[in-house]
Short mmCIF file of C-alpha atoms in Angstrom, two decimals:
data_model
loop_
_atom_site.label_atom_id
_atom_site.label_comp_id
_atom_site.label_asym_id
_atom_site.label_seq_id
_atom_site.Cartn_x
_atom_site.Cartn_y
_atom_site.Cartn_z
CA UNK A 3 33.94 229.37 174.03
CA UNK A 4 35.90 226.88 172.42
CA UNK A 5 34.65 224.79 169.18
CA UNK A 6 35.82 221.33 167.82
CA UNK A 7 37.19 221.46 164.24
CA UNK A 8 34.03 219.48 163.21
CA UNK A 9 32.20 222.27 162.93
CA UNK A 10 31.67 223.58 159.49
CA UNK A 11 30.48 227.03 160.21
CA UNK A 12 30.76 229.14 163.29
CA UNK A 13 27.39 230.16 164.95
CA UNK A 14 26.41 233.64 164.03
CA UNK A 15 26.94 235.75 167.05
CA UNK A 16 24.01 236.85 169.04
CA UNK A 17 22.58 240.62 168.72
CA UNK A 18 24.00 242.31 171.88
CA UNK A 19 21.73 243.02 174.79
CA UNK A 20 21.41 246.26 176.77
CA UNK A 21 23.07 245.85 180.04
CA UNK A 22 20.67 246.48 182.94
CA UNK A 23 21.22 249.57 184.87
CA UNK A 24 20.95 249.75 188.91
CA UNK A 25 17.95 251.73 190.36
CA UNK A 26 17.93 255.47 190.40
CA UNK A 27 18.50 255.92 194.15
CA UNK A 28 21.79 253.83 193.68
CA UNK A 29 23.45 255.31 190.76
CA UNK A 30 23.07 258.06 188.04
CA UNK A 31 21.07 257.50 184.87
CA UNK A 32 23.19 259.65 182.60
CA UNK A 33 23.27 257.78 179.12
CA UNK A 34 26.32 256.91 177.50
CA UNK A 35 27.29 254.84 174.46
CA UNK A 36 29.90 252.17 174.04
CA UNK A 37 33.35 252.34 172.31
CA UNK A 38 36.33 251.40 170.32
CA UNK A 39 39.74 252.59 168.70
CA UNK A 40 43.02 252.11 166.38
CA UNK A 41 46.01 249.66 166.88
CA UNK A 42 47.53 246.72 165.28
CA UNK A 43 50.37 244.76 166.68
CA UNK A 44 52.32 242.23 164.39
CA UNK A 45 53.14 239.27 166.11
CA UNK A 46 55.98 237.04 164.72
CA UNK A 47 55.64 233.66 165.93
CA UNK A 48 58.94 231.51 166.66
CA UNK A 49 59.12 227.94 166.20
CA UNK A 50 59.05 225.84 169.24
CA UNK A 51 61.31 223.07 170.05
CA UNK A 52 58.62 222.01 172.57
CA UNK A 53 55.45 222.28 170.44
CA UNK A 54 53.04 219.46 171.21
CA UNK A 55 54.23 219.15 174.64
CA UNK A 56 51.14 218.93 176.88
CA UNK A 57 52.61 218.56 180.38
CA UNK A 58 52.44 222.18 182.03
CA UNK A 59 54.97 220.84 184.51
CA UNK A 60 57.57 219.75 182.06
CA UNK A 61 60.60 221.86 181.82
CA UNK A 62 61.36 224.09 178.71
CA UNK A 63 62.71 227.14 177.51
CA UNK A 64 59.44 228.99 178.16
CA UNK A 65 58.50 227.61 181.65
CA UNK A 66 60.88 228.97 184.42
CA UNK A 67 60.98 228.34 188.12
CA UNK A 68 58.11 229.49 190.04
CA UNK A 69 58.87 232.79 191.62
CA UNK A 70 57.55 234.41 194.91
CA UNK A 71 55.84 237.00 193.08
CA UNK A 72 54.88 238.98 196.26
CA UNK A 73 58.62 239.23 197.41
CA UNK A 74 60.21 239.69 193.95
CA UNK A 75 59.76 243.65 193.50
CA UNK A 76 61.28 243.52 189.85
CA UNK A 77 59.34 240.70 188.54
CA UNK A 78 56.16 242.31 190.06
CA UNK A 79 56.93 245.62 188.50
CA UNK A 80 57.30 243.97 185.12
CA UNK A 81 54.05 242.05 185.54
CA UNK A 82 52.43 245.24 186.47
CA UNK A 83 53.73 246.95 183.36
CA UNK A 84 52.67 244.23 181.19
CA UNK A 85 49.17 244.19 182.50
CA UNK A 86 49.02 247.87 182.21
CA UNK A 87 50.28 247.50 178.41
CA UNK A 88 47.56 245.11 177.69
CA UNK A 89 44.88 247.42 179.40
CA UNK A 90 45.92 250.38 177.07
CA UNK A 91 46.32 248.15 174.10
CA UNK A 92 42.76 247.06 174.70
CA UNK A 93 41.39 250.70 175.33
CA UNK A 94 43.22 252.13 172.22
CA UNK A 95 41.65 249.06 169.85
CA UNK A 96 38.10 249.53 171.45
CA UNK A 97 38.28 253.19 170.96
CA UNK A 98 39.51 253.15 167.31
CA UNK A 99 36.80 250.94 166.35
CA UNK A 100 34.11 253.22 167.97
CA UNK A 101 35.49 256.27 169.79
CA UNK A 102 32.71 256.91 172.11
CA UNK A 103 32.00 256.45 175.78
CA UNK A 104 33.09 252.83 176.70
CA UNK A 105 33.68 250.70 179.43
CA UNK A 106 35.72 247.40 179.74
CA UNK A 107 37.78 244.97 182.30
CA UNK A 108 41.25 244.36 181.39
CA UNK A 109 41.46 242.12 184.35
CA UNK A 110 38.36 239.99 183.52
CA UNK A 111 39.60 239.69 179.83
CA UNK A 112 43.12 238.95 180.78
CA UNK A 113 42.53 236.44 183.52
CA UNK A 114 40.51 234.49 180.76
CA UNK A 115 43.53 234.67 178.31
CA UNK A 116 46.09 233.51 180.71
CA UNK A 117 43.82 230.17 181.32
CA UNK A 118 43.32 230.03 177.68
CA UNK A 119 47.21 230.38 177.32
CA UNK A 120 47.82 227.61 179.66
CA UNK A 121 46.16 225.24 177.20
CA UNK A 122 47.61 226.75 174.02
CA UNK A 123 50.78 225.50 172.21
CA UNK A 124 52.72 226.48 169.38
CA UNK A 125 51.93 229.90 167.38
CA UNK A 126 48.51 230.03 169.45
CA UNK A 127 50.47 230.10 172.57
CA UNK A 128 53.03 232.67 171.30
CA UNK A 129 50.32 235.05 170.16
CA UNK A 130 48.36 235.08 173.14
CA UNK A 131 51.51 235.23 175.48
CA UNK A 132 52.70 238.25 173.34
CA UNK A 133 49.24 240.02 174.58
CA UNK A 134 49.76 239.01 178.33
CA UNK A 135 53.58 239.78 178.44
CA UNK A 136 53.66 242.58 176.14
CA UNK A 137 57.64 243.41 175.60
CA UNK A 138 58.88 241.86 178.94
CA UNK A 139 60.80 239.04 179.48
CA UNK A 140 58.26 236.98 181.37
CA UNK A 141 58.10 233.16 181.91
CA UNK A 142 54.72 231.30 181.46
CA UNK A 143 54.98 230.25 185.12
CA UNK A 144 55.60 233.82 186.32
CA UNK A 145 52.24 234.66 184.68
CA UNK A 146 50.35 231.90 186.60
CA UNK A 147 52.05 232.96 189.54
CA UNK A 148 51.05 236.42 189.17
CA UNK A 149 47.39 235.86 188.50
CA UNK A 150 47.38 233.34 191.54
CA UNK A 151 48.57 236.12 193.82
CA UNK A 152 46.01 238.50 192.51
CA UNK A 153 43.11 236.26 192.74
CA UNK A 154 43.88 235.47 196.28
CA UNK A 155 44.31 238.73 197.44
CA UNK A 156 41.03 240.04 195.76
CA UNK A 157 39.41 237.07 197.39
CA UNK A 158 39.82 238.46 200.78
CA UNK A 159 38.06 241.64 199.79
CA UNK A 160 34.63 241.68 201.44
CA UNK A 161 31.71 240.65 199.28
CA UNK A 162 28.61 239.66 201.33
CA UNK A 163 25.74 242.07 200.89
CA UNK A 164 23.58 241.75 197.95
CA UNK A 165 22.87 245.49 197.66
CA UNK A 166 25.06 248.77 197.40
CA UNK A 167 25.68 248.88 201.17
CA UNK A 168 27.69 251.87 202.64
CA UNK A 169 28.22 249.41 205.63
CA UNK A 170 30.87 247.62 203.61
CA UNK A 171 33.15 250.30 201.89
CA UNK A 172 34.76 248.23 199.18
CA UNK A 173 33.72 244.73 197.87
CA UNK A 174 35.49 242.82 195.22
CA UNK A 175 34.66 239.55 193.55
CA UNK A 176 36.38 237.71 190.59
CA UNK A 177 35.56 234.22 189.74
CA UNK A 178 36.62 231.77 186.92
CA UNK A 179 34.35 228.91 185.93
CA UNK A 180 34.41 226.31 183.09
CA UNK A 181 31.32 224.54 182.05
CA UNK A 182 32.71 221.73 180.35
CA UNK A 183 30.44 218.93 178.32
CA UNK A 184 29.84 215.63 179.76
CA UNK A 185 32.24 213.24 178.82
CA UNK A 186 34.74 215.70 177.52
CA UNK A 187 38.40 214.81 178.70
CA UNK A 188 40.74 217.47 179.52
CA UNK A 189 44.33 216.91 180.55
CA UNK A 190 44.99 216.82 184.17
CA UNK A 191 47.70 219.12 183.98
CA UNK A 192 45.33 221.75 182.48
CA UNK A 193 42.81 221.08 185.09
CA UNK A 194 45.19 221.24 188.14
CA UNK A 195 46.68 224.58 186.97
CA UNK A 196 43.12 226.09 186.52
CA UNK A 197 42.10 225.12 189.88
CA UNK A 198 45.34 225.84 191.70
CA UNK A 199 46.30 229.10 190.05
CA UNK A 200 43.15 230.42 188.76
CA UNK A 201 40.57 229.06 191.63
CA UNK A 202 38.53 228.06 188.59
CA UNK A 203 35.50 225.65 189.07
CA UNK A 204 35.05 223.03 186.51
CA UNK A 205 31.18 222.05 185.83
CA UNK A 206 30.16 219.08 183.70
CA UNK A 207 27.20 219.99 182.04
CA UNK A 208 24.72 218.28 179.89
CA UNK A 209 24.37 219.88 176.46
CA UNK A 210 20.94 218.31 175.23
CA UNK A 211 18.70 221.00 176.79
CA UNK A 212 20.03 224.03 175.59
CA UNK A 213 17.55 226.39 177.20
CA UNK A 214 18.27 224.95 180.46
CA UNK A 215 21.89 225.14 180.19
CA UNK A 216 21.80 228.63 179.19
CA UNK A 217 19.87 229.79 181.84
CA UNK A 218 22.06 227.79 184.37
CA UNK A 219 25.26 229.78 183.02
CA UNK A 220 23.53 232.92 182.84
CA UNK A 221 22.26 232.71 186.49
CA UNK A 222 25.93 232.07 187.63
CA UNK A 223 27.06 235.39 185.79
CA UNK A 224 24.15 237.21 186.87
CA UNK A 225 24.60 236.39 190.38
CA UNK A 226 28.37 237.39 190.49
CA UNK A 227 27.71 240.65 188.76
CA UNK A 228 24.95 241.62 191.28
CA UNK A 229 22.31 241.41 188.83
CA UNK A 230 23.69 243.76 186.29
CA UNK A 231 25.00 241.30 183.45
CA UNK A 232 22.68 239.16 181.84
CA UNK A 233 22.33 236.97 178.92
CA UNK A 234 26.02 235.86 178.77
CA UNK A 235 25.52 232.62 176.83
CA UNK A 236 22.56 232.09 174.29
CA UNK A 237 20.85 228.96 173.21
CA UNK A 238 22.21 229.19 169.71
CA UNK A 239 25.69 228.84 170.78
CA UNK A 240 25.17 225.78 172.48
CA UNK A 241 25.90 222.59 170.41
CA UNK A 242 27.84 219.28 170.54
CA UNK A 243 30.54 221.02 168.71
CA UNK A 244 31.28 223.56 171.72
CA UNK A 245 32.66 221.24 174.41
CA UNK A 246 33.72 224.32 176.77
CA UNK A 247 32.48 227.59 178.18
CA UNK A 248 35.35 229.54 180.02
CA UNK A 249 33.83 232.56 182.02
CA UNK A 250 35.00 235.03 184.18
CA UNK A 251 32.96 237.52 186.25
CA UNK A 252 34.37 240.15 188.07
CA UNK A 253 32.36 242.86 190.26
CA UNK A 254 33.63 245.94 192.26
CA UNK A 255 31.85 248.21 194.61
CA UNK A 256 33.32 251.18 196.21
CA UNK A 257 32.28 254.16 198.25
CA UNK A 258 34.28 257.20 197.87
CA UNK A 259 36.63 258.06 200.94
CA UNK A 260 34.95 261.42 200.96
CA UNK A 261 31.61 261.46 199.02
CA UNK A 262 30.24 264.29 197.02
CA UNK A 263 27.22 266.22 198.04
CA UNK A 264 24.36 265.61 196.09
CA UNK A 265 23.13 269.08 196.68
CA UNK A 266 26.10 270.38 195.03
CA UNK A 267 25.37 268.30 191.72
CA UNK A 268 24.09 270.58 188.90
CA UNK A 269 23.51 270.06 184.99
CA UNK A 270 26.32 271.57 182.90
CA UNK A 271 27.79 271.14 179.12
CA UNK A 272 30.16 268.34 178.54
CA UNK A 273 32.23 269.40 175.44
CA UNK A 274 32.81 266.50 173.16
CA UNK A 275 34.47 268.99 170.66
CA UNK A 276 34.28 272.40 169.49
CA UNK A 277 31.15 271.92 167.74
CA UNK A 278 29.23 269.47 170.00
CA UNK A 279 28.22 269.81 173.57
CA UNK A 280 25.79 267.40 175.40
CA UNK A 281 24.13 268.18 178.92
CA UNK A 282 25.26 266.03 181.83
CA UNK A 283 25.04 266.01 185.67
CA UNK A 284 28.30 267.47 186.92
CA UNK A 285 29.26 266.32 190.84
CA UNK A 286 31.20 269.01 192.56
CA UNK A 287 33.48 269.37 195.75
CA UNK A 288 36.31 271.56 197.07
CA UNK A 289 38.67 268.64 198.00
CA UNK A 290 41.80 268.88 200.46
CA UNK A 291 44.72 266.63 200.67
CA UNK A 292 43.74 263.42 202.19
CA UNK A 293 40.47 263.29 199.98
CA UNK A 294 42.58 262.87 196.97
CA UNK A 295 45.86 262.87 195.24
CA UNK A 296 46.67 265.23 192.26
CA UNK A 297 49.64 265.05 189.66
CA UNK A 298 50.24 267.35 186.54
CA UNK A 299 52.23 267.33 183.59
CA UNK A 300 52.59 269.87 180.74
CA UNK A 301 49.68 268.76 179.08
CA UNK A 302 48.02 266.50 181.52
CA UNK A 303 46.09 266.56 185.00
CA UNK A 304 45.91 263.40 187.04
CA UNK A 305 43.34 263.00 189.83
CA UNK A 306 43.26 260.08 192.27
CA UNK A 307 39.79 259.70 194.22
CA UNK A 308 40.33 256.99 196.72
CA UNK A 309 37.57 254.63 197.98
CA UNK A 310 37.04 253.87 201.55
CA UNK A 311 39.94 251.95 203.23
CA UNK A 312 42.15 253.83 200.56
CA UNK A 313 43.33 250.35 198.73
CA UNK A 314 41.26 251.12 195.66
CA UNK A 315 41.27 254.30 193.69
CA UNK A 316 39.82 255.84 190.59
CA UNK A 317 42.36 257.62 188.37
CA UNK A 318 41.35 259.96 185.81
CA UNK A 319 43.62 261.44 183.26
CA UNK A 320 42.48 264.79 181.89
CA UNK A 321 44.02 266.67 179.06
CA UNK A 322 44.67 270.38 179.90
CA UNK A 323 43.36 271.33 176.37
CA UNK A 324 40.35 269.72 174.64
CA UNK A 325 41.59 266.49 172.66
CA UNK A 326 39.94 263.40 171.14
CA UNK A 327 39.97 260.25 173.10
CA UNK A 328 42.10 258.42 170.31
CA UNK A 329 44.81 261.57 170.56
CA UNK A 330 44.95 261.43 174.15
CA UNK A 331 45.59 257.49 174.41
CA UNK A 332 48.06 257.46 171.33
CA UNK A 333 50.96 258.37 173.53
CA UNK A 334 50.44 255.82 176.24
CA UNK A 335 51.99 252.54 176.82
CA UNK A 336 52.13 250.27 180.07
CA UNK A 337 55.21 251.80 181.45
CA UNK A 338 54.02 255.64 180.99
CA UNK A 339 50.76 254.94 182.48
CA UNK A 340 52.39 252.82 185.35
CA UNK A 341 54.58 255.99 186.11
CA UNK A 342 51.94 258.45 185.71
CA UNK A 343 49.80 256.57 188.11
CA UNK A 344 52.55 255.87 190.52
CA UNK A 345 53.55 259.35 190.64
CA UNK A 346 50.11 260.63 191.44
CA UNK A 347 49.41 257.83 194.18
CA UNK A 348 52.67 259.11 195.64
CA UNK A 349 52.19 262.81 195.07
CA UNK A 350 52.82 265.15 198.23
CA UNK A 351 50.18 267.75 197.77
CA UNK A 352 49.44 268.85 201.07
CA UNK A 353 49.38 272.46 199.91
CA UNK A 354 47.18 271.79 197.25
CA UNK A 355 43.12 272.16 197.30
CA UNK A 356 41.23 271.07 194.29
CA UNK A 357 37.85 272.31 192.91
CA UNK A 358 36.57 269.00 191.56
CA UNK A 359 33.77 268.87 189.00
CA UNK A 360 33.17 265.54 187.80
CA UNK A 361 30.39 263.89 185.46
CA UNK A 362 27.84 261.57 187.16
CA UNK A 363 27.65 258.72 184.68
CA UNK A 364 26.62 255.17 183.61
CA UNK A 365 28.41 253.44 180.75
CA UNK A 366 27.49 250.01 179.25
CA UNK A 367 29.56 248.08 176.73
CA UNK A 368 28.98 244.99 174.73
CA UNK A 369 32.44 244.17 173.14
CA UNK A 370 33.09 241.44 170.31
CA UNK A 371 36.12 240.20 171.41
CA UNK A 372 36.97 238.41 168.39
CA UNK A 373 37.31 241.97 166.61
CA UNK A 374 39.16 243.27 169.26
CA UNK A 375 41.66 240.47 169.73
CA UNK A 376 42.87 239.82 166.25
CA UNK A 377 43.99 243.32 165.40
CA UNK A 378 46.26 243.01 168.73
CA UNK A 379 47.75 240.11 167.08
CA UNK A 380 45.70 237.03 168.56
CA UNK A 381 44.57 235.63 165.38
CA UNK A 382 45.58 231.81 165.15
CA UNK A 383 43.34 230.80 168.12
CA UNK A 384 40.42 231.74 165.98
CA UNK A 385 41.51 229.83 163.10
CA UNK A 386 39.71 226.16 162.80
CA UNK A 387 42.66 224.94 160.73
CA UNK A 388 45.78 226.68 162.62
CA UNK A 389 44.59 226.75 166.39
CA UNK A 390 46.64 224.66 168.61
CA UNK A 391 44.87 223.86 172.06
CA UNK A 392 46.40 220.39 172.79
CA UNK A 393 47.24 221.64 176.11
CA UNK A 394 43.37 221.18 176.95
CA UNK A 395 42.85 217.93 175.25
CA UNK A 396 44.35 215.73 172.77
CA UNK A 397 41.14 213.92 171.96
CA UNK A 398 39.90 216.71 169.38
CA UNK A 399 40.96 219.70 167.72
CA UNK A 400 39.87 222.79 169.34
CA UNK A 401 39.70 226.41 168.46
CA UNK A 402 38.16 229.66 169.92
CA UNK A 403 34.73 230.87 168.65
CA UNK A 404 32.47 233.72 169.67
CA UNK A 405 33.59 235.61 172.42
CA UNK A 406 32.50 238.33 174.31
CA UNK A 407 32.70 240.98 177.13
CA UNK A 408 29.67 242.60 178.90
CA UNK A 409 30.77 245.71 180.89
CA UNK A 410 28.98 248.34 183.26
CA UNK A 411 30.46 250.93 185.16
CA UNK A 412 28.67 253.91 186.86
CA UNK A 413 29.79 256.81 188.99
CA UNK A 414 27.73 258.96 191.38
CA UNK A 415 27.92 260.95 194.52
CA UNK A 416 28.19 257.92 196.76
CA UNK A 417 30.83 255.99 194.77
CA UNK A 418 31.30 253.37 191.81
CA UNK A 419 29.67 250.06 190.79
CA UNK A 420 31.64 248.42 188.09
CA UNK A 421 31.00 244.79 186.75
CA UNK A 422 31.92 242.70 183.77
CA UNK A 423 31.42 239.28 182.17
CA UNK A 424 33.95 237.61 179.87
CA UNK A 425 32.90 234.58 177.84
CA UNK A 426 35.26 232.61 175.76
CA UNK A 427 33.79 229.84 173.84
CA UNK A 428 36.05 227.05 173.22
CA UNK A 429 35.07 225.17 170.19
CA UNK A 430 35.85 222.35 169.50
CA UNK A 431 48.45 262.44 207.78
CA UNK A 432 50.09 265.77 206.51
CA UNK A 433 52.04 268.79 207.14
CA UNK A 434 49.55 272.09 207.63
CA UNK A 435 50.10 275.31 205.40
CA UNK A 436 49.20 278.63 205.61
CA UNK A 437 48.50 279.05 201.86
CA UNK A 438 47.19 276.64 199.20
CA UNK A 439 47.58 276.17 195.59
CA UNK A 440 44.27 276.14 194.04
CA UNK A 441 43.68 273.47 191.30
CA UNK A 442 40.52 273.26 188.94
CA UNK A 443 39.75 269.81 187.85
CA UNK A 444 36.85 270.28 185.74
CA UNK A 445 36.27 266.98 183.80
CA UNK A 446 33.99 268.62 181.06
CA UNK A 447 35.80 267.28 177.98
CA UNK A 448 36.76 263.83 176.89
CA UNK A 449 38.95 261.87 179.26
CA UNK A 450 39.97 258.31 180.43
CA UNK A 451 39.68 256.51 183.84
CA UNK A 452 41.11 253.51 185.61
CA UNK A 453 39.90 251.74 188.51
CA UNK A 454 43.14 250.40 190.24
CA UNK A 455 44.13 248.16 192.94
CA UNK A 456 46.88 250.22 194.42
CA UNK A 457 49.17 247.77 196.07
CA UNK A 458 49.30 246.04 192.98
CA UNK A 459 48.60 248.65 190.54
CA UNK A 460 46.24 246.24 188.95
CA UNK A 461 43.88 247.84 186.39
CA UNK A 462 40.45 246.21 187.10
CA UNK A 463 38.23 248.41 184.88
CA UNK A 464 38.75 251.16 182.59
CA UNK A 465 37.00 253.48 180.48
CA UNK A 466 36.63 256.71 178.43
CA UNK A 467 34.03 259.18 178.88
CA UNK A 468 33.27 261.37 175.76
#
């Protein structure tokens, strides 16, 4: 949400609400906590000669010529590495703050930040851009082109049935929407970019009836996330000093290419660390090549479990020895994760059979994005006296207020349901083998996992289990 600078004090953040779970027949009921973790990124802002320029189409050092992102393999790889860097940095910071089982959607958050970045100027723009670009030499137009391509690609994925329906093997929907106060004037350049690159709907709303507006916004988020995310916006957050609510809702439903047999699910010990264990339900199957891809390093096992149609997959990174999640994530960056997942996706493992033991789980998270993004270097956007969003409007001074992501991920014998809603308040075929190498993939100690769109190597959802 964005507030105007007339606001004397920011509204108190609403207490988190538990995300609802699906029915028992659809998904497992293993209970898990939320999470966090450590990392601080220093951002040095350069002075800009274009500072204050409000025309997104105007030439500048930062806005290069639009590239055909689909055909530019080099630029596409840079974008994939940048978004994976953002996903890993996000996972590390959440885990630092609370190292327990967690869920998040890097894609949902980065799509919201990219829209926000389009309206930012000066240091505010640089700090948001550094999160989206990481260390890579990317132009602003390339970021917008990349997200435009992803959103159009994902819009082609089936999303029709309201239930967890095996007739549709994979469903994905991601939607952006701006709820804007009646009479609030935005620059045409910002509105056009939001519509053309981010498929963002803009709805003018009346702020006078707070309860009605909160219910209206929450119905949109609830419907887009299959009823699993509720109460994204609260009455207490609605005021004349909050002219804009920026929301993204992303929902994924996928059925395993080869499902687990429910009769083989057994209770067992999950080893949190040497002195602590907990009981969870473990799914089990002996998998042959085609059901999975498998890759290993000296200290890691990586398993790719594809969903039907083989376009999306869940990747699990499991240390060979018991390690904390913080210890597991500390050596990762975007390039390493991209290489690791790519090597797993392309692995030739026709002579490997994997004995898979995998927990059946449900994880919910309610993330305060202010607390997470500031340590990653995005500070100025939240500062009422320093934020610069003159690329959205020049009529009032704007800054980012209370921001939040609610996420839910559940895996069972049939597949995966993963949903997230992000709110930003703007205030003001194979060879046959005679012998097989048998591998055990026992996910009975802390691991991280990623739900990935393989053709673009986009991390839609990510989490840890501990």
